[in-house]
Short mmCIF file of C-alpha atoms and ligand atoms in Angstrom, two decimals:
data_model
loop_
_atom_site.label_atom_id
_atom_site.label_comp_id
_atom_site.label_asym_id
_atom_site.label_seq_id
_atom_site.Cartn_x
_atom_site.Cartn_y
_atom_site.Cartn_z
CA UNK Q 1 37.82 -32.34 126.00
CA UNK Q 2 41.31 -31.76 127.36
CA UNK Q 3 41.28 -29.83 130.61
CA UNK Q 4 43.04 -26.32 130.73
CA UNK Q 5 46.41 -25.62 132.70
CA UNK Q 6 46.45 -22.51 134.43
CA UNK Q 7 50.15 -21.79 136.15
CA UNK Q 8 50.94 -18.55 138.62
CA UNK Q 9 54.53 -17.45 138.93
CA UNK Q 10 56.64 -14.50 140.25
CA UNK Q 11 59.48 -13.99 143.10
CA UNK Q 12 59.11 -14.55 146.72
CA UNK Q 13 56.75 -12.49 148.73
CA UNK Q 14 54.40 -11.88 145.73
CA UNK Q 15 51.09 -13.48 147.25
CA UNK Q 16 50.79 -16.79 145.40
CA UNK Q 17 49.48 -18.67 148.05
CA UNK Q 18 46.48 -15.88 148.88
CA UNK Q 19 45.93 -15.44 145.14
CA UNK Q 20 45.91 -19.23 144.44
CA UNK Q 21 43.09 -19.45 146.71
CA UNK Q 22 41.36 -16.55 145.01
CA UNK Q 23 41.64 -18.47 141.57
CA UNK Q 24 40.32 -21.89 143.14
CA UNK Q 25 37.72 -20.15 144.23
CA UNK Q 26 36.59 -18.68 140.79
CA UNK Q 27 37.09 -22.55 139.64
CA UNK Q 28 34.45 -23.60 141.91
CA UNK Q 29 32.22 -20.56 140.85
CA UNK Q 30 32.42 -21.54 136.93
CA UNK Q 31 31.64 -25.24 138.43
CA UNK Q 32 34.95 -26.67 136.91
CA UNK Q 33 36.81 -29.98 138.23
CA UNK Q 34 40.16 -29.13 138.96
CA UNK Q 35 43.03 -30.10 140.78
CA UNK Q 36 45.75 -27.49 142.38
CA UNK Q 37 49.35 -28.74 142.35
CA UNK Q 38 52.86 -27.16 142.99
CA UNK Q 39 56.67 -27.17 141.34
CA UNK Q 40 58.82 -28.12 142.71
CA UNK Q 41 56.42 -30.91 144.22
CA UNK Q 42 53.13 -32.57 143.20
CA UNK Q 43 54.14 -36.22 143.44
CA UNK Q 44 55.35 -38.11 146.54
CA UNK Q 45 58.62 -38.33 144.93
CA UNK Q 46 58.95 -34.94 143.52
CA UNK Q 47 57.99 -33.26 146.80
CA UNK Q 48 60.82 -35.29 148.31
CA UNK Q 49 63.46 -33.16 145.13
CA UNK Q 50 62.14 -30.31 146.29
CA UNK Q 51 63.17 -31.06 149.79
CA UNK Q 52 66.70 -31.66 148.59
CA UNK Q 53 65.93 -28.47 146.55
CA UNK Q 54 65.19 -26.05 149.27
CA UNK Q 55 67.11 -27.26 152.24
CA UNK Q 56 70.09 -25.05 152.98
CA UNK Q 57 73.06 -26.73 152.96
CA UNK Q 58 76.65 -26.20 153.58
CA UNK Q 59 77.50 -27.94 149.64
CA UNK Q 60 76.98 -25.81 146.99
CA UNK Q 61 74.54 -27.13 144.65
CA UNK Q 62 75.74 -26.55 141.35
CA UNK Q 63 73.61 -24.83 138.40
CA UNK Q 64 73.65 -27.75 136.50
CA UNK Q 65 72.48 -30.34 139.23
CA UNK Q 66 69.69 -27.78 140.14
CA UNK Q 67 68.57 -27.36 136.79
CA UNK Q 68 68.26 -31.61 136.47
CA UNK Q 69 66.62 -31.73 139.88
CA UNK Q 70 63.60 -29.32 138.93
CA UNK Q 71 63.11 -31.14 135.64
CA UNK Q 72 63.08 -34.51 137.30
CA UNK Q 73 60.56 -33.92 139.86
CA UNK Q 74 58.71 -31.94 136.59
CA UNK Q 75 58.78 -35.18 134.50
CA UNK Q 76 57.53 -37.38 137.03
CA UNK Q 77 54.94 -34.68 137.95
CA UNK Q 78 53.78 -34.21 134.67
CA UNK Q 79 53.81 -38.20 134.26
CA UNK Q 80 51.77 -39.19 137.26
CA UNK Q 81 49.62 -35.98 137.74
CA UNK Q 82 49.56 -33.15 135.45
CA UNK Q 83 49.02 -35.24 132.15
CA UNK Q 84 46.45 -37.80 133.72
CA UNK Q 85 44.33 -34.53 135.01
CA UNK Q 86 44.41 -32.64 132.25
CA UNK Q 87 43.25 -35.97 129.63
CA UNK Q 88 40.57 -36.42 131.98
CA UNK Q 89 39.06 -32.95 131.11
CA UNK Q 90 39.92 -31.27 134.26
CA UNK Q 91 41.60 -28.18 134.53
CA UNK Q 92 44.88 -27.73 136.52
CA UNK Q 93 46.05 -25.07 138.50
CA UNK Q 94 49.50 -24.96 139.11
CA UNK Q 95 52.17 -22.60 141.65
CA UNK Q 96 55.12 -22.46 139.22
CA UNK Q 97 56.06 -24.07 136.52
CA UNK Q 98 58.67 -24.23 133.18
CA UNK Q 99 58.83 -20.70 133.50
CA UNK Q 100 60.43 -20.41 136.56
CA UNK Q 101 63.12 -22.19 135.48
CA UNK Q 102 63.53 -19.80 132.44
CA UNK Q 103 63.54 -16.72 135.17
CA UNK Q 104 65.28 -18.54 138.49
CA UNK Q 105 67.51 -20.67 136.46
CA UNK Q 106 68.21 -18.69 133.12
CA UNK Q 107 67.96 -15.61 134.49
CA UNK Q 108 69.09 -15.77 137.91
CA UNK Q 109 71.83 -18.15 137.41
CA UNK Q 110 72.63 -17.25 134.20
CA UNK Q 111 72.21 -20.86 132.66
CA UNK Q 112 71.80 -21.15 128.92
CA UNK Q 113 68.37 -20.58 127.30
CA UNK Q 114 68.56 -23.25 125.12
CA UNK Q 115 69.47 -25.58 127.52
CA UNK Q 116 66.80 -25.29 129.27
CA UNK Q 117 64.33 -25.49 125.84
CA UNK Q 118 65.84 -28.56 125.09
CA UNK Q 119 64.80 -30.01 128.45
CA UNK Q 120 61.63 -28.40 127.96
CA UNK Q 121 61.26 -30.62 124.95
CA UNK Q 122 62.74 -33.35 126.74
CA UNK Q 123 60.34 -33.53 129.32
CA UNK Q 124 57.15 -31.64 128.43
CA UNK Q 125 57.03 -32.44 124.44
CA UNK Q 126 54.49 -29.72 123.25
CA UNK Q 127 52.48 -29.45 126.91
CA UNK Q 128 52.72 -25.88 127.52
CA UNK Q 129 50.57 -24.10 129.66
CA UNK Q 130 47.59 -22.20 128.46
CA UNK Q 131 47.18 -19.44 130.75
CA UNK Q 132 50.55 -17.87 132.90
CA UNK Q 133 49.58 -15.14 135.57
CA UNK Q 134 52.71 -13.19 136.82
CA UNK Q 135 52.55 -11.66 139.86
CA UNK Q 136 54.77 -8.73 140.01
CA UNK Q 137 55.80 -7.05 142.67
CA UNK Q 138 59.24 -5.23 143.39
CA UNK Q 139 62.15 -7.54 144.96
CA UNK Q 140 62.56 -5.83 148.33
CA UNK Q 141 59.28 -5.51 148.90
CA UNK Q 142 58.49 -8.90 148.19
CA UNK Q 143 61.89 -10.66 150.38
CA UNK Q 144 60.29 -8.19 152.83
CA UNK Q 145 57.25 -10.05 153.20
CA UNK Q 146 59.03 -13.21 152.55
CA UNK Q 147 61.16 -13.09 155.56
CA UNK Q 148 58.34 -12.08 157.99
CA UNK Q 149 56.69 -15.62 156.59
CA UNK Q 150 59.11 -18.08 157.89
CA UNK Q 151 63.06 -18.64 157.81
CA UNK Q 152 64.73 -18.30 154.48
CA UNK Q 153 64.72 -21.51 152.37
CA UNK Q 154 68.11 -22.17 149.71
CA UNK Q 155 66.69 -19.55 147.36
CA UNK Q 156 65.65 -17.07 149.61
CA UNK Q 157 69.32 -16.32 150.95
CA UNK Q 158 70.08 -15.14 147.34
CA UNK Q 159 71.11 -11.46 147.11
CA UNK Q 160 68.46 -8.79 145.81
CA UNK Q 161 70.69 -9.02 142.80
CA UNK Q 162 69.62 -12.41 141.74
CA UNK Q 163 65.48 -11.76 142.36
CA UNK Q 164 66.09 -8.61 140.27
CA UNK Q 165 67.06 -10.55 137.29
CA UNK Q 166 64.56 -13.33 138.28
CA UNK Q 167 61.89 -10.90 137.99
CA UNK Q 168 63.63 -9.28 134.84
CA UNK Q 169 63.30 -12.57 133.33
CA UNK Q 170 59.52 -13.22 134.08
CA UNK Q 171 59.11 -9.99 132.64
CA UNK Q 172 61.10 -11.04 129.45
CA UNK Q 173 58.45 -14.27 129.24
CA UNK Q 174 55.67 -12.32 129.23
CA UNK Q 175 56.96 -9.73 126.63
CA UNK Q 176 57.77 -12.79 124.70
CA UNK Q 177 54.88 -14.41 125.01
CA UNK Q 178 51.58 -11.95 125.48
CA UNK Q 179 48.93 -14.49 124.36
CA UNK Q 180 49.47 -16.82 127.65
CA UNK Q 181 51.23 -14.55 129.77
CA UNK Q 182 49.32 -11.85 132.01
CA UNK Q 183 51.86 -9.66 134.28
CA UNK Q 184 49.58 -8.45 137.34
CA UNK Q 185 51.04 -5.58 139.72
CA UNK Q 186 51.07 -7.82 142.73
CA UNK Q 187 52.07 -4.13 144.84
CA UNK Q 188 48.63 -2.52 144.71
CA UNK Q 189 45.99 -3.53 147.59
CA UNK Q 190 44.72 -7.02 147.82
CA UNK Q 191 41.02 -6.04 146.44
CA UNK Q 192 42.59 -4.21 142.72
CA UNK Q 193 45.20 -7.29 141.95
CA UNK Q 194 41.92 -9.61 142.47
CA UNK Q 195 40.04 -7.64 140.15
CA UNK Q 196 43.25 -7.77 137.61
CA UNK Q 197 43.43 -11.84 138.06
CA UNK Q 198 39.42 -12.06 137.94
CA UNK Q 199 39.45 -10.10 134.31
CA UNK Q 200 42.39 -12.16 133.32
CA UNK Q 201 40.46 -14.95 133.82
CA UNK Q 202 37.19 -14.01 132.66
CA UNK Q 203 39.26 -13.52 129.40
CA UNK Q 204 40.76 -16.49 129.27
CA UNK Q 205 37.40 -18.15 129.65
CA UNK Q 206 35.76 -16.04 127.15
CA UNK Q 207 38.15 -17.25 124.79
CA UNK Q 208 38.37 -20.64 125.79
CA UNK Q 209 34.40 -21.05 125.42
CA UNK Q 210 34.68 -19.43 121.59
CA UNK Q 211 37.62 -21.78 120.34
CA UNK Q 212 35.13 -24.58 121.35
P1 TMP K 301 57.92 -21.69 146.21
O1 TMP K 301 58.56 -21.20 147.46
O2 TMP K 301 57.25 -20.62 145.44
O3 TMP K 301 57.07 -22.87 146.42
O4 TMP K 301 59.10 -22.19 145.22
C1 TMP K 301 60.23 -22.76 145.70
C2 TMP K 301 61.46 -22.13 145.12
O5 TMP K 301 61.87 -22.87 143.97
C3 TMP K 301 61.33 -20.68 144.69
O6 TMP K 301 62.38 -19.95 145.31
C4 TMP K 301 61.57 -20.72 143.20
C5 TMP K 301 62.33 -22.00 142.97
N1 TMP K 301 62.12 -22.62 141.65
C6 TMP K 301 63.16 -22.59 140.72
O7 TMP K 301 64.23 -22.05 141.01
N2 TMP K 301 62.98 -23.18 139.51
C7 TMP K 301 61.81 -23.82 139.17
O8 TMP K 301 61.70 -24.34 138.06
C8 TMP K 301 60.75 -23.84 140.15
C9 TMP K 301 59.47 -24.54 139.82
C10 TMP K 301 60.95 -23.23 141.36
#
């Protein structure tokens, strides 16, 4: 049986990284095989596009060659790692994916929708994943914590502006798209957004176990 591919989005300063580690270590509770990955990244050669992806730089990288450059390092990703993982019945767990390039690029750029679906198609076929937590958390808060982390990468010298329709846009996916989407509020204390992700997941399970 095909593993299951869990992604976790949401703009800077949210708590992926903390919360990632929560997740892996329900995985190991439920006894699953799994493998943790990251977007931009996951492959030699995609971790070297998102290098070129994050470095500042004095050129401005335009929408369109950004766009290319995080479906690139997602088709090779999905080619050498995600696809393999997932055929070989383990699950994957994933920081970012397709959707942040609906809410960074669509939304924050302001590059067409269907653009980006046709790449989607393109690249992914009919792999979507099958469980999406959103961290949410408001903008300034988040660049807040963000910027006490380490100097600010290409995206993290946008303007509030842009994360506010970033984060408008991952709340647009999830109204879109309840069944796979779960929005957590990534502001209250550590120990209440682990209890939201731990019931998101039990869910998720639950269901996963009925359909078999
Ligand atoms: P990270 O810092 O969460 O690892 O992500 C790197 C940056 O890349 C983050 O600012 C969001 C951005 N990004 C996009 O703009 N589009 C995408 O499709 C992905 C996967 C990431």
């Amino acid at each position: 049986m095909r593993g299951k591919f869990i992604t976790i989005e949401g703009t800077e300063g949210v708590g992926k990284t903390t919360n990632i580690q929560f997740i892996q270590n329900w995985l190991d509770a439920k006894g699953l095989a799994y493998l943790c990955t990251r977007e931009p990244g996951g492959t030699p050669l995609a971790e070297q596009i998102r290098e070129l992806l994050l470095a500042r730089r004095d050129e401005l990288v335009c929408d369109t060659a950004e766009l290319l450059l995080m479906f690139a390092g997602r088709a090779q990703h999905l080619h050498q790692v995600i696809e393999p993982t997932l055929g070989e019945g383990a699950w994957v767990l994933c920081d970012r994916f397709t959707d942040a390039t609906y809410a960074y690029q669509g939304a924050g750029r302001g590059m067409r929708q269907d653009l980006i679906a046709e790449l989607e198609l393109i690249v992914q076929g009919s792999l979507r994943p099958d469980l999406t937590l959103i961290l949410d958390i408001p903008v300034e808060i988040g660049l807040k914590r963000a910027s006490e982390r380490s100097a600010p990468d290409r995206f993290e010298q946008e303007k509030s502006e842009f994360f506010q329709r970033v984060r408008q846009g991952y709340q647009d996916i999830a109204k879109n798209d309840p069944e796979r989407c779960v929005i957590i509020d990534a502001s209250k204390p550590l120990v209440d957004v682990q209890r939201e992700i731990s019931i998101a997941l039990e869910a998720f399970w639950f269901s996963s176990e009925e359909s078999g």
